[in-house]
Amino acid sequence: MIIEQKLSYGVYAVTTWRDGTPQGCIANCAIQVTNEPETFAVSIHHDNYSNECIKKSGKFAVSILAEDSDPAIIGALGFKSGRDGDKFKGIKYDVCGKLPVVTDSCGYIVCDVIDTMETPTHTVFLGKKTAGDTFGDRKQMTYDYYHKVIKGSSPKNAPTYVEGGANAESATAKKKFRCTLCGYEYEGDELPADYVCPICGVGPELFEEVK
């Protein structure tokens, strides 16, 4: 494990609008910068369509995913592009603080962009909180939980992406099969013929055995 992976990360759905259509992506870097005024920062890759949409709208929302949130949310928002179609098809959301927020989450924070900082690969959006609320008493999903329990991998545009990175090993599994789209790993004797990836929804034809 590289030292950067010892930092604490969450799993967040960062959302906004584009021409009246909800847009969003998955991020693991969202932090509170100050308390008074309440200011937050998110880091979004330059290649993400959501980056362009946030710059145009001047607003973003952060939905904090829970350990029991549907993994398909991560698959839809983290491994597909809004340029290619409706990423929110099948994802429940409400309009809160005038922005779309994922309801299958711990809650949300809505921000107006007040500043940006460009890095070679990512834009850091600094936002002033304008709204926020919780959706019940749920436990936040950490990035470590996502990797070790859900067994998902980082999208290539994530700050923590590592080429060829693997998830935690299991001492009892006889075989391991990895989804070539999202990196999810299935462990068992064989991959069922009717298996569907719980994160991105593809079938067994897009899985490969990990040697």
PDB file of C-alpha atoms in Angstrom:
ATOM      1  CA  MET A   1       0.000   0.000   0.000  1.00  0.00           C
ATOM      2  CA  ILE A   2       1.278   3.478  -0.889  1.00  0.00           C
ATOM      3  CA  ILE A   3       1.340   6.092   1.864  1.00  0.00           C
ATOM      4  CA  GLU A   4      -1.311   8.310   0.180  1.00  0.00           C
ATOM      5  CA  GLN A   5      -3.854   5.529   0.723  1.00  0.00           C
ATOM      6  CA  LYS A   6      -3.466   6.009   4.489  1.00  0.00           C
ATOM      7  CA  LEU A   7      -5.257   9.368   4.193  1.00  0.00           C
ATOM      8  CA  SER A   8      -8.954   9.366   5.046  1.00  0.00           C
ATOM      9  CA  TYR A   9     -11.398   9.539   2.134  1.00  0.00           C
ATOM     10  CA  GLY A  10     -15.145   9.280   1.735  1.00  0.00           C
ATOM     11  CA  VAL A  11     -17.333   8.401  -1.246  1.00  0.00           C
ATOM     12  CA  TYR A  12     -19.420  11.296  -2.536  1.00  0.00           C
ATOM     13  CA  ALA A  13     -21.795  12.037  -5.405  1.00  0.00           C
ATOM     14  CA  VAL A  14     -20.980  15.554  -6.615  1.00  0.00           C
ATOM     15  CA  THR A  15     -23.902  16.910  -8.623  1.00  0.00           C
ATOM     16  CA  THR A  16     -25.051  19.977 -10.534  1.00  0.00           C
ATOM     17  CA  TRP A  17     -27.266  20.975 -13.496  1.00  0.00           C
ATOM     18  CA  ARG A  18     -26.561  21.237 -17.206  1.00  0.00           C
ATOM     19  CA  ASP A  19     -29.376  22.811 -19.235  1.00  0.00           C
ATOM     20  CA  GLY A  20     -31.983  21.548 -16.758  1.00  0.00           C
ATOM     21  CA  THR A  21     -30.583  18.008 -16.695  1.00  0.00           C
ATOM     22  CA  PRO A  22     -28.949  16.553 -13.561  1.00  0.00           C
ATOM     23  CA  GLN A  23     -25.252  15.792 -13.943  1.00  0.00           C
ATOM     24  CA  GLY A  24     -22.775  14.334 -11.496  1.00  0.00           C
ATOM     25  CA  CYS A  25     -19.793  12.170 -10.757  1.00  0.00           C
ATOM     26  CA  ILE A  26     -18.247  10.220  -7.897  1.00  0.00           C
ATOM     27  CA  ALA A  27     -15.501  11.887  -5.863  1.00  0.00           C
ATOM     28  CA  ASN A  28     -13.472  10.808  -2.865  1.00  0.00           C
ATOM     29  CA  CYS A  29     -12.039  14.233  -2.097  1.00  0.00           C
ATOM     30  CA  ALA A  30     -14.565  16.531  -0.388  1.00  0.00           C
ATOM     31  CA  ILE A  31     -13.620  18.515   2.691  1.00  0.00           C
ATOM     32  CA  GLN A  32     -14.862  21.294   4.954  1.00  0.00           C
ATOM     33  CA  VAL A  33     -12.343  24.128   4.770  1.00  0.00           C
ATOM     34  CA  THR A  34     -13.815  26.641   7.228  1.00  0.00           C
ATOM     35  CA  ASN A  35     -16.721  26.754   9.678  1.00  0.00           C
ATOM     36  CA  GLU A  36     -17.581  30.455   9.572  1.00  0.00           C
ATOM     37  CA  PRO A  37     -18.603  30.908   6.849  1.00  0.00           C
ATOM     38  CA  GLU A  38     -19.164  27.224   6.083  1.00  0.00           C
ATOM     39  CA  THR A  39     -16.911  26.544   3.111  1.00  0.00           C
ATOM     40  CA  PHE A  40     -16.256  23.261   1.331  1.00  0.00           C
ATOM     41  CA  ALA A  41     -13.949  22.026  -1.410  1.00  0.00           C
ATOM     42  CA  VAL A  42     -14.248  19.226  -3.971  1.00  0.00           C
ATOM     43  CA  SER A  43     -11.688  17.998  -6.489  1.00  0.00           C
ATOM     44  CA  ILE A  44     -12.972  17.077  -9.981  1.00  0.00           C
ATOM     45  CA  HIS A  45     -10.875  15.797 -12.906  1.00  0.00           C
ATOM     46  CA  HIS A  46     -10.587  18.035 -15.962  1.00  0.00           C
ATOM     47  CA  ASP A  47     -11.890  15.228 -18.205  1.00  0.00           C
ATOM     48  CA  ASN A  48     -15.085  14.781 -16.193  1.00  0.00           C
ATOM     49  CA  TYR A  49     -18.139  16.319 -17.844  1.00  0.00           C
ATOM     50  CA  SER A  50     -19.216  17.378 -14.348  1.00  0.00           C
ATOM     51  CA  ASN A  51     -16.194  19.696 -14.173  1.00  0.00           C
ATOM     52  CA  GLU A  52     -17.480  21.615 -17.188  1.00  0.00           C
ATOM     53  CA  CYS A  53     -21.026  21.627 -15.805  1.00  0.00           C
ATOM     54  CA  ILE A  54     -20.014  22.989 -12.392  1.00  0.00           C
ATOM     55  CA  LYS A  55     -18.019  25.765 -14.046  1.00  0.00           C
ATOM     56  CA  LYS A  56     -21.042  26.724 -16.131  1.00  0.00           C
ATOM     57  CA  SER A  57     -23.628  26.546 -13.326  1.00  0.00           C
ATOM     58  CA  GLY A  58     -21.433  27.986 -10.574  1.00  0.00           C
ATOM     59  CA  LYS A  59     -22.979  25.529  -8.104  1.00  0.00           C
ATOM     60  CA  PHE A  60     -22.426  22.002  -6.808  1.00  0.00           C
ATOM     61  CA  ALA A  61     -23.944  19.628  -4.285  1.00  0.00           C
ATOM     62  CA  VAL A  62     -22.203  16.869  -2.344  1.00  0.00           C
ATOM     63  CA  SER A  63     -24.280  13.797  -1.450  1.00  0.00           C
ATOM     64  CA  ILE A  64     -22.482  11.728   1.199  1.00  0.00           C
ATOM     65  CA  LEU A  65     -22.936   8.066   0.296  1.00  0.00           C
ATOM     66  CA  ALA A  66     -23.703   5.556   3.062  1.00  0.00           C
ATOM     67  CA  GLU A  67     -22.346   2.051   3.575  1.00  0.00           C
ATOM     68  CA  ASP A  68     -25.752   0.690   2.557  1.00  0.00           C
ATOM     69  CA  SER A  69     -26.211   2.995  -0.446  1.00  0.00           C
ATOM     70  CA  ASP A  70     -26.902   1.107  -3.679  1.00  0.00           C
ATOM     71  CA  PRO A  71     -23.485   0.387  -5.300  1.00  0.00           C
ATOM     72  CA  ALA A  72     -25.138   1.003  -8.684  1.00  0.00           C
ATOM     73  CA  ILE A  73     -24.997   4.726  -7.850  1.00  0.00           C
ATOM     74  CA  ILE A  74     -21.207   4.505  -7.922  1.00  0.00           C
ATOM     75  CA  GLY A  75     -21.313   2.565 -11.177  1.00  0.00           C
ATOM     76  CA  ALA A  76     -23.623   5.048 -12.899  1.00  0.00           C
ATOM     77  CA  LEU A  77     -21.945   8.244 -11.716  1.00  0.00           C
ATOM     78  CA  GLY A  78     -18.369   6.983 -11.459  1.00  0.00           C
ATOM     79  CA  PHE A  79     -17.865   4.845 -14.545  1.00  0.00           C
ATOM     80  CA  LYS A  80     -20.098   6.482 -17.174  1.00  0.00           C
ATOM     81  CA  SER A  81     -20.036   9.898 -18.815  1.00  0.00           C
ATOM     82  CA  GLY A  82     -22.859  12.425 -18.918  1.00  0.00           C
ATOM     83  CA  ARG A  83     -21.768  13.219 -22.463  1.00  0.00           C
ATOM     84  CA  ASP A  84     -23.015   9.780 -23.540  1.00  0.00           C
ATOM     85  CA  GLY A  85     -26.448   9.712 -21.916  1.00  0.00           C
ATOM     86  CA  ASP A  86     -28.553  10.100 -18.780  1.00  0.00           C
ATOM     87  CA  LYS A  87     -26.387   9.041 -15.839  1.00  0.00           C
ATOM     88  CA  PHE A  88     -29.311   9.534 -13.454  1.00  0.00           C
ATOM     89  CA  LYS A  89     -31.568   6.993 -15.139  1.00  0.00           C
ATOM     90  CA  GLY A  90     -32.690   4.708 -12.310  1.00  0.00           C
ATOM     91  CA  ILE A  91     -31.102   6.865  -9.584  1.00  0.00           C
ATOM     92  CA  LYS A  92     -33.499   8.460  -7.103  1.00  0.00           C
ATOM     93  CA  TYR A  93     -32.835  12.136  -6.503  1.00  0.00           C
ATOM     94  CA  ASP A  94     -34.599  15.203  -5.124  1.00  0.00           C
ATOM     95  CA  VAL A  95     -34.067  18.870  -5.815  1.00  0.00           C
ATOM     96  CA  CYS A  96     -32.780  20.374  -2.566  1.00  0.00           C
ATOM     97  CA  GLY A  97     -31.330  23.846  -2.315  1.00  0.00           C
ATOM     98  CA  LYS A  98     -32.111  24.161  -6.046  1.00  0.00           C
ATOM     99  CA  LEU A  99     -29.719  21.312  -6.970  1.00  0.00           C
ATOM    100  CA  PRO A 100     -30.201  17.576  -7.620  1.00  0.00           C
ATOM    101  CA  VAL A 101     -29.074  15.439  -4.677  1.00  0.00           C
ATOM    102  CA  VAL A 102     -28.943  11.644  -4.324  1.00  0.00           C
ATOM    103  CA  THR A 103     -31.561  10.590  -1.772  1.00  0.00           C
ATOM    104  CA  ASP A 104     -29.995   7.151  -1.135  1.00  0.00           C
ATOM    105  CA  SER A 105     -27.283   8.763   0.977  1.00  0.00           C
ATOM    106  CA  CYS A 106     -26.479  10.117   4.444  1.00  0.00           C
ATOM    107  CA  GLY A 107     -27.409  13.632   3.362  1.00  0.00           C
ATOM    108  CA  TYR A 108     -26.229  16.521   1.243  1.00  0.00           C
ATOM    109  CA  ILE A 109     -24.468  19.889   1.188  1.00  0.00           C
ATOM    110  CA  VAL A 110     -25.236  22.506  -1.488  1.00  0.00           C
ATOM    111  CA  CYS A 111     -22.660  25.175  -2.354  1.00  0.00           C
ATOM    112  CA  ASP A 112     -22.171  28.234  -4.543  1.00  0.00           C
ATOM    113  CA  VAL A 113     -18.721  28.244  -6.150  1.00  0.00           C
ATOM    114  CA  ILE A 114     -16.682  31.140  -4.762  1.00  0.00           C
ATOM    115  CA  ASP A 115     -13.246  30.212  -6.125  1.00  0.00           C
ATOM    116  CA  THR A 116     -11.335  27.574  -8.086  1.00  0.00           C
ATOM    117  CA  MET A 117      -7.784  26.301  -8.241  1.00  0.00           C
ATOM    118  CA  GLU A 118      -6.397  24.426 -11.231  1.00  0.00           C
ATOM    119  CA  THR A 119      -3.925  21.563 -10.901  1.00  0.00           C
ATOM    120  CA  PRO A 120      -2.441  19.687 -13.897  1.00  0.00           C
ATOM    121  CA  THR A 121      -5.273  17.128 -13.744  1.00  0.00           C
ATOM    122  CA  HIS A 122      -8.035  18.424 -11.437  1.00  0.00           C
ATOM    123  CA  THR A 123     -10.015  21.541 -10.594  1.00  0.00           C
ATOM    124  CA  VAL A 124     -10.500  22.227  -6.903  1.00  0.00           C
ATOM    125  CA  PHE A 125     -13.866  23.975  -6.488  1.00  0.00           C
ATOM    126  CA  LEU A 126     -14.272  26.057  -3.339  1.00  0.00           C
ATOM    127  CA  GLY A 127     -17.908  26.563  -2.376  1.00  0.00           C
ATOM    128  CA  LYS A 128     -19.917  28.446   0.244  1.00  0.00           C
ATOM    129  CA  LYS A 129     -22.685  26.324   1.783  1.00  0.00           C
ATOM    130  CA  THR A 130     -26.212  27.479   0.980  1.00  0.00           C
ATOM    131  CA  ALA A 131     -28.203  24.417   2.106  1.00  0.00           C
ATOM    132  CA  GLY A 132     -27.795  20.982   3.664  1.00  0.00           C
ATOM    133  CA  ASP A 133     -29.623  18.231   5.498  1.00  0.00           C
ATOM    134  CA  THR A 134     -29.445  14.566   6.524  1.00  0.00           C
ATOM    135  CA  PHE A 135     -31.443  11.563   5.312  1.00  0.00           C
ATOM    136  CA  GLY A 136     -31.805   9.587   8.524  1.00  0.00           C
ATOM    137  CA  ASP A 137     -29.100   8.157  10.760  1.00  0.00           C
ATOM    138  CA  ARG A 138     -26.834   6.238   8.367  1.00  0.00           C
ATOM    139  CA  LYS A 139     -23.149   5.381   8.460  1.00  0.00           C
ATOM    140  CA  GLN A 140     -20.933   7.177   5.974  1.00  0.00           C
ATOM    141  CA  MET A 141     -19.152   5.028   3.417  1.00  0.00           C
ATOM    142  CA  THR A 142     -15.396   5.468   3.561  1.00  0.00           C
ATOM    143  CA  TYR A 143     -13.150   4.822   0.584  1.00  0.00           C
ATOM    144  CA  ASP A 144     -11.519   2.025   2.568  1.00  0.00           C
ATOM    145  CA  TYR A 145     -14.946   0.394   3.046  1.00  0.00           C
ATOM    146  CA  TYR A 146     -15.661   0.767  -0.674  1.00  0.00           C
ATOM    147  CA  HIS A 147     -12.443  -1.063  -1.553  1.00  0.00           C
ATOM    148  CA  LYS A 148     -12.413  -3.751   1.130  1.00  0.00           C
ATOM    149  CA  VAL A 149     -16.119  -4.555   1.601  1.00  0.00           C
ATOM    150  CA  ILE A 150     -17.808  -3.580  -1.657  1.00  0.00           C
ATOM    151  CA  LYS A 151     -14.553  -4.475  -3.453  1.00  0.00           C
ATOM    152  CA  GLY A 152     -14.753  -1.639  -5.943  1.00  0.00           C
ATOM    153  CA  SER A 153     -11.851   0.074  -7.696  1.00  0.00           C
ATOM    154  CA  SER A 154     -11.101   3.736  -8.310  1.00  0.00           C
ATOM    155  CA  PRO A 155     -12.254   5.351 -11.559  1.00  0.00           C
ATOM    156  CA  LYS A 156      -9.265   6.433 -13.664  1.00  0.00           C
ATOM    157  CA  ASN A 157     -10.086  10.093 -13.018  1.00  0.00           C
ATOM    158  CA  ALA A 158     -10.029   9.691  -9.235  1.00  0.00           C
ATOM    159  CA  PRO A 159      -7.140  11.392  -7.377  1.00  0.00           C
ATOM    160  CA  THR A 160      -6.305   8.060  -5.713  1.00  0.00           C
ATOM    161  CA  TYR A 161      -6.339   5.943  -8.903  1.00  0.00           C
ATOM    162  CA  VAL A 162      -3.370   3.538  -9.121  1.00  0.00           C
ATOM    163  CA  GLU A 163      -2.663   1.733 -12.382  1.00  0.00           C
ATOM    164  CA  GLY A 164      -3.171  -1.979 -11.844  1.00  0.00           C
ATOM    165  CA  GLY A 165      -4.247  -1.437  -8.239  1.00  0.00           C
ATOM    166  CA  ALA A 166      -5.848  -4.463  -6.602  1.00  0.00           C
ATOM    167  CA  ASN A 167      -8.333  -4.835  -3.810  1.00  0.00           C
ATOM    168  CA  ALA A 168      -7.764  -6.659  -0.556  1.00  0.00           C
ATOM    169  CA  GLU A 169      -6.892 -10.328  -0.942  1.00  0.00           C
ATOM    170  CA  SER A 170      -9.117 -13.063   0.434  1.00  0.00           C
ATOM    171  CA  ALA A 171      -7.506 -16.084   2.008  1.00  0.00           C
ATOM    172  CA  THR A 172     -10.493 -18.326   1.320  1.00  0.00           C
ATOM    173  CA  ALA A 173     -11.429 -17.554  -2.288  1.00  0.00           C
ATOM    174  CA  LYS A 174     -10.361 -20.110  -4.881  1.00  0.00           C
ATOM    175  CA  LYS A 175     -10.717 -17.763  -7.837  1.00  0.00           C
ATOM    176  CA  LYS A 176     -11.126 -14.040  -8.414  1.00  0.00           C
ATOM    177  CA  PHE A 177     -12.832 -12.380 -11.375  1.00  0.00           C
ATOM    178  CA  ARG A 178     -12.504  -8.638 -12.058  1.00  0.00           C
ATOM    179  CA  CYS A 179     -14.930  -6.408 -13.968  1.00  0.00           C
ATOM    180  CA  THR A 180     -12.982  -4.748 -16.778  1.00  0.00           C
ATOM    181  CA  LEU A 181     -15.273  -1.703 -16.673  1.00  0.00           C
ATOM    182  CA  CYS A 182     -15.410  -0.701 -12.997  1.00  0.00           C
ATOM    183  CA  GLY A 183     -12.866  -3.004 -11.325  1.00  0.00           C
ATOM    184  CA  TYR A 184     -15.304  -4.811  -9.025  1.00  0.00           C
ATOM    185  CA  GLU A 185     -13.986  -8.233  -7.972  1.00  0.00           C
ATOM    186  CA  TYR A 186     -16.055 -11.380  -7.564  1.00  0.00           C
ATOM    187  CA  GLU A 187     -14.579 -14.209  -5.522  1.00  0.00           C
ATOM    188  CA  GLY A 188     -15.717 -17.824  -5.808  1.00  0.00           C
ATOM    189  CA  ASP A 189     -15.201 -21.129  -7.572  1.00  0.00           C
ATOM    190  CA  GLU A 190     -16.637 -19.887 -10.877  1.00  0.00           C
ATOM    191  CA  LEU A 191     -18.397 -16.775 -12.174  1.00  0.00           C
ATOM    192  CA  PRO A 192     -22.127 -17.570 -12.614  1.00  0.00           C
ATOM    193  CA  ALA A 193     -23.379 -17.387 -16.213  1.00  0.00           C
ATOM    194  CA  ASP A 194     -26.140 -14.959 -15.214  1.00  0.00           C
ATOM    195  CA  TYR A 195     -23.967 -12.803 -12.940  1.00  0.00           C
ATOM    196  CA  VAL A 196     -24.477  -9.030 -13.025  1.00  0.00           C
ATOM    197  CA  CYS A 197     -21.882  -6.610 -11.634  1.00  0.00           C
ATOM    198  CA  PRO A 198     -23.468  -4.898  -8.587  1.00  0.00           C
ATOM    199  CA  ILE A 199     -21.664  -1.646  -9.345  1.00  0.00           C
ATOM    200  CA  CYS A 200     -21.861  -1.031 -13.091  1.00  0.00           C
ATOM    201  CA  GLY A 201     -24.450  -3.645 -14.140  1.00  0.00           C
ATOM    202  CA  VAL A 202     -22.481  -5.454 -16.873  1.00  0.00           C
ATOM    203  CA  GLY A 203     -22.632  -9.196 -17.400  1.00  0.00           C
ATOM    204  CA  PRO A 204     -19.974 -11.942 -17.076  1.00  0.00           C
ATOM    205  CA  GLU A 205     -18.670 -11.284 -20.599  1.00  0.00           C
ATOM    206  CA  LEU A 206     -16.857  -8.216 -19.262  1.00  0.00           C
ATOM    207  CA  PHE A 207     -15.204 -10.038 -16.371  1.00  0.00           C
ATOM    208  CA  GLU A 208     -11.741 -11.552 -16.537  1.00  0.00           C
ATOM    209  CA  GLU A 209     -10.108 -13.997 -14.181  1.00  0.00           C
ATOM    210  CA  VAL A 210      -7.363 -12.528 -12.032  1.00  0.00           C
ATOM    211  CA  LYS A 211      -4.332 -14.779 -12.093  1.00  0.00           C
TER     212      LYS A 211
END
